[in-house]
mmCIF file of the C-alpha atoms, coordinates in Angstrom:
data_MODEL
# 
_entry.id   MODEL 
# 
loop_
_atom_site.group_PDB 
_atom_site.id 
_atom_site.type_symbol 
_atom_site.label_atom_id 
_atom_site.label_alt_id 
_atom_site.label_comp_id 
_atom_site.label_asym_id 
_atom_site.label_entity_id 
_atom_site.label_seq_id 
_atom_site.pdbx_PDB_ins_code 
_atom_site.Cartn_x 
_atom_site.Cartn_y 
_atom_site.Cartn_z 
_atom_site.occupancy 
_atom_site.B_iso_or_equiv 
_atom_site.pdbx_formal_charge 
_atom_site.auth_seq_id 
_atom_site.auth_comp_id 
_atom_site.auth_asym_id 
_atom_site.auth_atom_id 
_atom_site.pdbx_PDB_model_num 
ATOM 1   C CA . MET A 1 1   ? 116.324 84.489  74.216  1.00 0.00 ? 1   MET A CA 1 
ATOM 2   C CA . LYS A 1 2   ? 118.375 87.329  75.616  1.00 0.00 ? 2   LYS A CA 1 
ATOM 3   C CA . ARG A 1 3   ? 116.512 89.804  77.797  1.00 0.00 ? 3   ARG A CA 1 
ATOM 4   C CA . ARG A 1 4   ? 116.896 93.442  76.804  1.00 0.00 ? 4   ARG A CA 1 
ATOM 5   C CA . ARG A 1 5   ? 117.995 95.856  79.527  1.00 0.00 ? 5   ARG A CA 1 
ATOM 6   C CA . SER A 1 6   ? 116.006 99.028  80.025  1.00 0.00 ? 6   SER A CA 1 
ATOM 7   C CA . ALA A 1 7   ? 117.827 102.320 79.656  1.00 0.00 ? 7   ALA A CA 1 
ATOM 8   C CA . ARG A 1 8   ? 116.124 103.496 82.840  1.00 0.00 ? 8   ARG A CA 1 
ATOM 9   C CA . PRO A 1 9   ? 117.340 102.267 86.219  1.00 0.00 ? 9   PRO A CA 1 
ATOM 10  C CA . SER A 1 10  ? 115.108 99.733  87.964  1.00 0.00 ? 10  SER A CA 1 
ATOM 11  C CA . TRP A 1 11  ? 114.248 102.140 90.801  1.00 0.00 ? 11  TRP A CA 1 
ATOM 12  C CA . HIS A 1 12  ? 112.637 104.436 88.225  1.00 0.00 ? 12  HIS A CA 1 
ATOM 13  C CA . ARG A 1 13  ? 109.737 101.968 87.896  1.00 0.00 ? 13  ARG A CA 1 
ATOM 14  C CA . LEU A 1 14  ? 108.993 101.816 91.619  1.00 0.00 ? 14  LEU A CA 1 
ATOM 15  C CA . PRO A 1 15  ? 105.792 103.390 93.000  1.00 0.00 ? 15  PRO A CA 1 
ATOM 16  C CA . GLY A 1 16  ? 106.467 106.951 94.103  1.00 0.00 ? 16  GLY A CA 1 
ATOM 17  C CA . SER A 1 17  ? 109.599 107.417 92.005  1.00 0.00 ? 17  SER A CA 1 
ATOM 18  C CA . GLY A 1 18  ? 107.764 109.832 89.704  1.00 0.00 ? 18  GLY A CA 1 
ATOM 19  C CA . GLN A 1 19  ? 106.717 111.910 92.701  1.00 0.00 ? 19  GLN A CA 1 
ATOM 20  C CA . ILE A 1 20  ? 110.320 112.127 93.855  1.00 0.00 ? 20  ILE A CA 1 
ATOM 21  C CA . GLY A 1 21  ? 111.345 113.373 90.421  1.00 0.00 ? 21  GLY A CA 1 
ATOM 22  C CA . ARG A 1 22  ? 108.572 115.986 90.413  1.00 0.00 ? 22  ARG A CA 1 
ATOM 23  C CA . GLY A 1 23  ? 109.595 117.090 93.916  1.00 0.00 ? 23  GLY A CA 1 
ATOM 24  C CA . LYS A 1 24  ? 113.205 117.435 92.798  1.00 0.00 ? 24  LYS A CA 1 
ATOM 25  C CA . ALA A 1 25  ? 112.206 119.547 89.804  1.00 0.00 ? 25  ALA A CA 1 
ATOM 26  C CA . PHE A 1 26  ? 110.052 121.733 92.074  1.00 0.00 ? 26  PHE A CA 1 
ATOM 27  C CA . LEU A 1 27  ? 112.821 122.329 94.639  1.00 0.00 ? 27  LEU A CA 1 
ATOM 28  C CA . GLU A 1 28  ? 115.349 123.182 91.933  1.00 0.00 ? 28  GLU A CA 1 
ATOM 29  C CA . ARG A 1 29  ? 113.383 126.415 91.320  1.00 0.00 ? 29  ARG A CA 1 
ATOM 30  C CA . TYR A 1 30  ? 114.601 127.663 94.698  1.00 0.00 ? 30  TYR A CA 1 
ATOM 31  C CA . PRO A 1 31  ? 117.996 128.049 96.421  1.00 0.00 ? 31  PRO A CA 1 
ATOM 32  C CA . TRP A 1 32  ? 117.242 124.898 98.448  1.00 0.00 ? 32  TRP A CA 1 
ATOM 33  C CA . GLN A 1 33  ? 120.915 124.441 99.344  1.00 0.00 ? 33  GLN A CA 1 
ATOM 34  C CA . ARG A 1 34  ? 120.557 127.460 101.651 1.00 0.00 ? 34  ARG A CA 1 
ATOM 35  C CA . PHE A 1 35  ? 117.355 126.228 103.333 1.00 0.00 ? 35  PHE A CA 1 
ATOM 36  C CA . GLU A 1 36  ? 117.311 125.642 107.068 1.00 0.00 ? 36  GLU A CA 1 
ATOM 37  C CA . PRO A 1 37  ? 114.650 123.634 108.925 1.00 0.00 ? 37  PRO A CA 1 
ATOM 38  C CA . HIS A 1 38  ? 112.309 125.771 111.048 1.00 0.00 ? 38  HIS A CA 1 
ATOM 39  C CA . ALA A 1 39  ? 109.630 123.796 112.888 1.00 0.00 ? 39  ALA A CA 1 
ATOM 40  C CA . GLU A 1 40  ? 108.465 127.031 114.562 1.00 0.00 ? 40  GLU A CA 1 
ATOM 41  C CA . TRP A 1 41  ? 107.453 128.629 111.244 1.00 0.00 ? 41  TRP A CA 1 
ATOM 42  C CA . ALA A 1 42  ? 104.187 126.666 110.783 1.00 0.00 ? 42  ALA A CA 1 
ATOM 43  C CA . SER A 1 43  ? 101.595 124.783 112.783 1.00 0.00 ? 43  SER A CA 1 
ATOM 44  C CA . TRP A 1 44  ? 98.074  123.503 112.299 1.00 0.00 ? 44  TRP A CA 1 
ATOM 45  C CA . ALA A 1 45  ? 95.430  126.193 112.607 1.00 0.00 ? 45  ALA A CA 1 
ATOM 46  C CA . GLY A 1 46  ? 93.780  123.806 115.118 1.00 0.00 ? 46  GLY A CA 1 
ATOM 47  C CA . SER A 1 47  ? 95.514  121.254 117.304 1.00 0.00 ? 47  SER A CA 1 
ATOM 48  C CA . GLU A 1 48  ? 92.928  118.481 117.295 1.00 0.00 ? 48  GLU A CA 1 
ATOM 49  C CA . GLY A 1 49  ? 92.793  115.261 115.297 1.00 0.00 ? 49  GLY A CA 1 
ATOM 50  C CA . HIS A 1 50  ? 96.321  114.433 114.214 1.00 0.00 ? 50  HIS A CA 1 
ATOM 51  C CA . LEU A 1 51  ? 99.146  112.151 115.240 1.00 0.00 ? 51  LEU A CA 1 
ATOM 52  C CA . PRO A 1 52  ? 102.320 113.692 116.710 1.00 0.00 ? 52  PRO A CA 1 
ATOM 53  C CA . ALA A 1 53  ? 104.234 113.038 113.465 1.00 0.00 ? 53  ALA A CA 1 
ATOM 54  C CA . GLU A 1 54  ? 101.471 114.623 111.345 1.00 0.00 ? 54  GLU A CA 1 
ATOM 55  C CA . VAL A 1 55  ? 102.642 118.202 111.590 1.00 0.00 ? 55  VAL A CA 1 
ATOM 56  C CA . PRO A 1 56  ? 103.619 120.750 108.944 1.00 0.00 ? 56  PRO A CA 1 
ATOM 57  C CA . TYR A 1 57  ? 107.325 120.729 108.133 1.00 0.00 ? 57  TYR A CA 1 
ATOM 58  C CA . THR A 1 58  ? 108.946 124.002 107.078 1.00 0.00 ? 58  THR A CA 1 
ATOM 59  C CA . ALA A 1 59  ? 112.345 124.921 105.708 1.00 0.00 ? 59  ALA A CA 1 
ATOM 60  C CA . GLY A 1 60  ? 113.545 128.100 104.125 1.00 0.00 ? 60  GLY A CA 1 
ATOM 61  C CA . ILE A 1 61  ? 115.726 131.151 104.328 1.00 0.00 ? 61  ILE A CA 1 
ATOM 62  C CA . PRO A 1 62  ? 115.181 133.598 107.215 1.00 0.00 ? 62  PRO A CA 1 
ATOM 63  C CA . GLY A 1 63  ? 113.686 136.744 105.715 1.00 0.00 ? 63  GLY A CA 1 
ATOM 64  C CA . GLY A 1 64  ? 113.218 134.949 102.395 1.00 0.00 ? 64  GLY A CA 1 
ATOM 65  C CA . VAL A 1 65  ? 111.318 132.108 100.803 1.00 0.00 ? 65  VAL A CA 1 
ATOM 66  C CA . ARG A 1 66  ? 109.949 129.308 102.935 1.00 0.00 ? 66  ARG A CA 1 
ATOM 67  C CA . ILE A 1 67  ? 108.383 126.014 101.918 1.00 0.00 ? 67  ILE A CA 1 
ATOM 68  C CA . THR A 1 68  ? 105.985 124.082 104.132 1.00 0.00 ? 68  THR A CA 1 
ATOM 69  C CA . TYR A 1 69  ? 104.932 120.479 103.570 1.00 0.00 ? 69  TYR A CA 1 
ATOM 70  C CA . ALA A 1 70  ? 101.523 119.736 105.091 1.00 0.00 ? 70  ALA A CA 1 
ATOM 71  C CA . PRO A 1 71  ? 100.749 115.997 105.306 1.00 0.00 ? 71  PRO A CA 1 
ATOM 72  C CA . LEU A 1 72  ? 97.019  116.609 105.866 1.00 0.00 ? 72  LEU A CA 1 
ATOM 73  C CA . PRO A 1 73  ? 94.457  118.728 103.958 1.00 0.00 ? 73  PRO A CA 1 
ATOM 74  C CA . ARG A 1 74  ? 94.048  121.225 106.811 1.00 0.00 ? 74  ARG A CA 1 
ATOM 75  C CA . ALA A 1 75  ? 94.642  124.928 107.317 1.00 0.00 ? 75  ALA A CA 1 
ATOM 76  C CA . ILE A 1 76  ? 97.977  125.970 108.753 1.00 0.00 ? 76  ILE A CA 1 
ATOM 77  C CA . THR A 1 77  ? 99.173  129.022 110.626 1.00 0.00 ? 77  THR A CA 1 
ATOM 78  C CA . VAL A 1 78  ? 102.342 130.486 109.204 1.00 0.00 ? 78  VAL A CA 1 
ATOM 79  C CA . ASP A 1 79  ? 104.332 132.072 112.030 1.00 0.00 ? 79  ASP A CA 1 
ATOM 80  C CA . ARG A 1 80  ? 107.239 134.480 112.447 1.00 0.00 ? 80  ARG A CA 1 
ATOM 81  C CA . LEU A 1 81  ? 106.524 136.539 109.364 1.00 0.00 ? 81  LEU A CA 1 
ATOM 82  C CA . ASP A 1 82  ? 107.331 140.227 109.121 1.00 0.00 ? 82  ASP A CA 1 
ATOM 83  C CA . PRO A 1 83  ? 104.390 141.901 110.957 1.00 0.00 ? 83  PRO A CA 1 
ATOM 84  C CA . GLY A 1 84  ? 102.180 143.515 108.342 1.00 0.00 ? 84  GLY A CA 1 
ATOM 85  C CA . GLY A 1 85  ? 104.399 142.165 105.550 1.00 0.00 ? 85  GLY A CA 1 
ATOM 86  C CA . GLY A 1 86  ? 103.016 141.025 102.214 1.00 0.00 ? 86  GLY A CA 1 
ATOM 87  C CA . TYR A 1 87  ? 103.766 137.590 100.775 1.00 0.00 ? 87  TYR A CA 1 
ATOM 88  C CA . SER A 1 88  ? 103.093 135.726 97.563  1.00 0.00 ? 88  SER A CA 1 
ATOM 89  C CA . VAL A 1 89  ? 101.623 132.237 97.839  1.00 0.00 ? 89  VAL A CA 1 
ATOM 90  C CA . LEU A 1 90  ? 102.175 129.226 95.625  1.00 0.00 ? 90  LEU A CA 1 
ATOM 91  C CA . TYR A 1 91  ? 100.723 125.755 96.124  1.00 0.00 ? 91  TYR A CA 1 
ATOM 92  C CA . PHE A 1 92  ? 102.456 122.608 94.883  1.00 0.00 ? 92  PHE A CA 1 
ATOM 93  C CA . ASP A 1 93  ? 100.710 119.260 94.531  1.00 0.00 ? 93  ASP A CA 1 
ATOM 94  C CA . PRO A 1 94  ? 103.383 116.666 95.377  1.00 0.00 ? 94  PRO A CA 1 
ATOM 95  C CA . THR A 1 95  ? 101.375 113.865 93.776  1.00 0.00 ? 95  THR A CA 1 
ATOM 96  C CA . GLU A 1 96  ? 100.697 115.470 90.413  1.00 0.00 ? 96  GLU A CA 1 
ATOM 97  C CA . GLY A 1 97  ? 103.625 117.901 90.296  1.00 0.00 ? 97  GLY A CA 1 
ATOM 98  C CA . THR A 1 98  ? 101.376 120.851 89.480  1.00 0.00 ? 98  THR A CA 1 
ATOM 99  C CA . THR A 1 99  ? 101.511 124.354 90.904  1.00 0.00 ? 99  THR A CA 1 
ATOM 100 C CA . LEU A 1 100 ? 98.731  126.814 91.602  1.00 0.00 ? 100 LEU A CA 1 
ATOM 101 C CA . LYS A 1 101 ? 99.146  130.483 92.419  1.00 0.00 ? 101 LYS A CA 1 
ATOM 102 C CA . GLY A 1 102 ? 97.345  131.439 95.628  1.00 0.00 ? 102 GLY A CA 1 
ATOM 103 C CA . GLN A 1 103 ? 96.012  134.742 96.864  1.00 0.00 ? 103 GLN A CA 1 
ATOM 104 C CA . PRO A 1 104 ? 98.706  136.997 98.349  1.00 0.00 ? 104 PRO A CA 1 
ATOM 105 C CA . LEU A 1 105 ? 98.688  137.108 102.121 1.00 0.00 ? 105 LEU A CA 1 
ATOM 106 C CA . ARG A 1 106 ? 99.513  139.733 104.680 1.00 0.00 ? 106 ARG A CA 1 
ATOM 107 C CA . ALA A 1 107 ? 100.846 138.890 108.118 1.00 0.00 ? 107 ALA A CA 1 
ATOM 108 C CA . ASP A 1 108 ? 98.965  140.276 111.095 1.00 0.00 ? 108 ASP A CA 1 
ATOM 109 C CA . ALA A 1 109 ? 100.551 142.490 113.749 1.00 0.00 ? 109 ALA A CA 1 
ATOM 110 C CA . SER A 1 110 ? 101.927 139.409 115.521 1.00 0.00 ? 110 SER A CA 1 
ATOM 111 C CA . GLY A 1 111 ? 103.561 138.070 112.346 1.00 0.00 ? 111 GLY A CA 1 
ATOM 112 C CA . LYS A 1 112 ? 101.045 135.289 111.702 1.00 0.00 ? 112 LYS A CA 1 
ATOM 113 C CA . ALA A 1 113 ? 98.809  134.345 108.787 1.00 0.00 ? 113 ALA A CA 1 
ATOM 114 C CA . ARG A 1 114 ? 96.309  131.540 108.282 1.00 0.00 ? 114 ARG A CA 1 
ATOM 115 C CA . VAL A 1 115 ? 96.536  129.626 104.996 1.00 0.00 ? 115 VAL A CA 1 
ATOM 116 C CA . GLU A 1 116 ? 93.861  127.227 103.784 1.00 0.00 ? 116 GLU A CA 1 
ATOM 117 C CA . PRO A 1 117 ? 94.847  124.177 101.722 1.00 0.00 ? 117 PRO A CA 1 
ATOM 118 C CA . PRO A 1 118 ? 94.277  124.431 97.969  1.00 0.00 ? 118 PRO A CA 1 
ATOM 119 C CA . ASN A 1 119 ? 90.970  123.278 96.534  1.00 0.00 ? 119 ASN A CA 1 
ATOM 120 C CA . ALA A 1 120 ? 92.470  120.133 95.087  1.00 0.00 ? 120 ALA A CA 1 
ATOM 121 C CA . PRO A 1 121 ? 91.707  116.499 95.807  1.00 0.00 ? 121 PRO A CA 1 
ATOM 122 C CA . GLY A 1 122 ? 94.218  114.554 97.821  1.00 0.00 ? 122 GLY A CA 1 
ATOM 123 C CA . GLY A 1 123 ? 95.731  114.809 101.224 1.00 0.00 ? 123 GLY A CA 1 
ATOM 124 C CA . ASP A 1 124 ? 99.180  116.332 101.421 1.00 0.00 ? 124 ASP A CA 1 
ATOM 125 C CA . TRP A 1 125 ? 100.124 119.705 99.972  1.00 0.00 ? 125 TRP A CA 1 
ATOM 126 C CA . VAL A 1 126 ? 103.048 122.101 99.801  1.00 0.00 ? 126 VAL A CA 1 
ATOM 127 C CA . LEU A 1 127 ? 102.930 125.828 100.473 1.00 0.00 ? 127 LEU A CA 1 
ATOM 128 C CA . VAL A 1 128 ? 105.507 128.326 99.236  1.00 0.00 ? 128 VAL A CA 1 
ATOM 129 C CA . VAL A 1 129 ? 105.483 131.713 100.973 1.00 0.00 ? 129 VAL A CA 1 
ATOM 130 C CA . ASP A 1 130 ? 107.781 134.340 99.485  1.00 0.00 ? 130 ASP A CA 1 
ATOM 131 C CA . PRO A 1 131 ? 108.145 137.946 100.676 1.00 0.00 ? 131 PRO A CA 1 
ATOM 132 C CA . GLU A 1 132 ? 106.899 140.506 98.184  1.00 0.00 ? 132 GLU A CA 1 
ATOM 133 C CA . PRO A 1 133 ? 109.621 142.933 97.194  1.00 0.00 ? 133 PRO A CA 1 
ATOM 134 C CA . ALA A 1 134 ? 109.559 146.155 99.154  1.00 0.00 ? 134 ALA A CA 1 
ATOM 135 C CA . GLY A 1 135 ? 108.368 148.993 96.960  1.00 0.00 ? 135 GLY A CA 1 
ATOM 136 C CA . PRO A 1 136 ? 109.031 152.705 97.220  1.00 0.00 ? 136 PRO A CA 1 
ATOM 137 C CA . ARG A 1 137 ? 107.568 154.303 100.314 1.00 0.00 ? 137 ARG A CA 1 
# 
């Protein structure tokens, strides 16, 4: 009996391959080709209880959108924002591929803002912080 070949590549059936596809679809919403890594743009809101590699990872466009991957379900401090600037917040669940709109945030006078993880089960999460357009003054 001749075995029928699947139209999908074999890697497509591997654990995690669906998550990679959902992550790709998510990133394609943004000009990711212009993103630069910026480790200084986010940190844990507390420094206790994590391994050195378990830190938030941020990339984005200076003065524009930034995306932070948080490997743990903990609050992060977003740094080097425009002091007093307003930002929209979007959460992405890398496991399920779903998004959730968060409450807008405003940076303090030092350009920092604390962001809590979304109220979703799981561990890792993704935060999108995008400057709100400047309105008439």
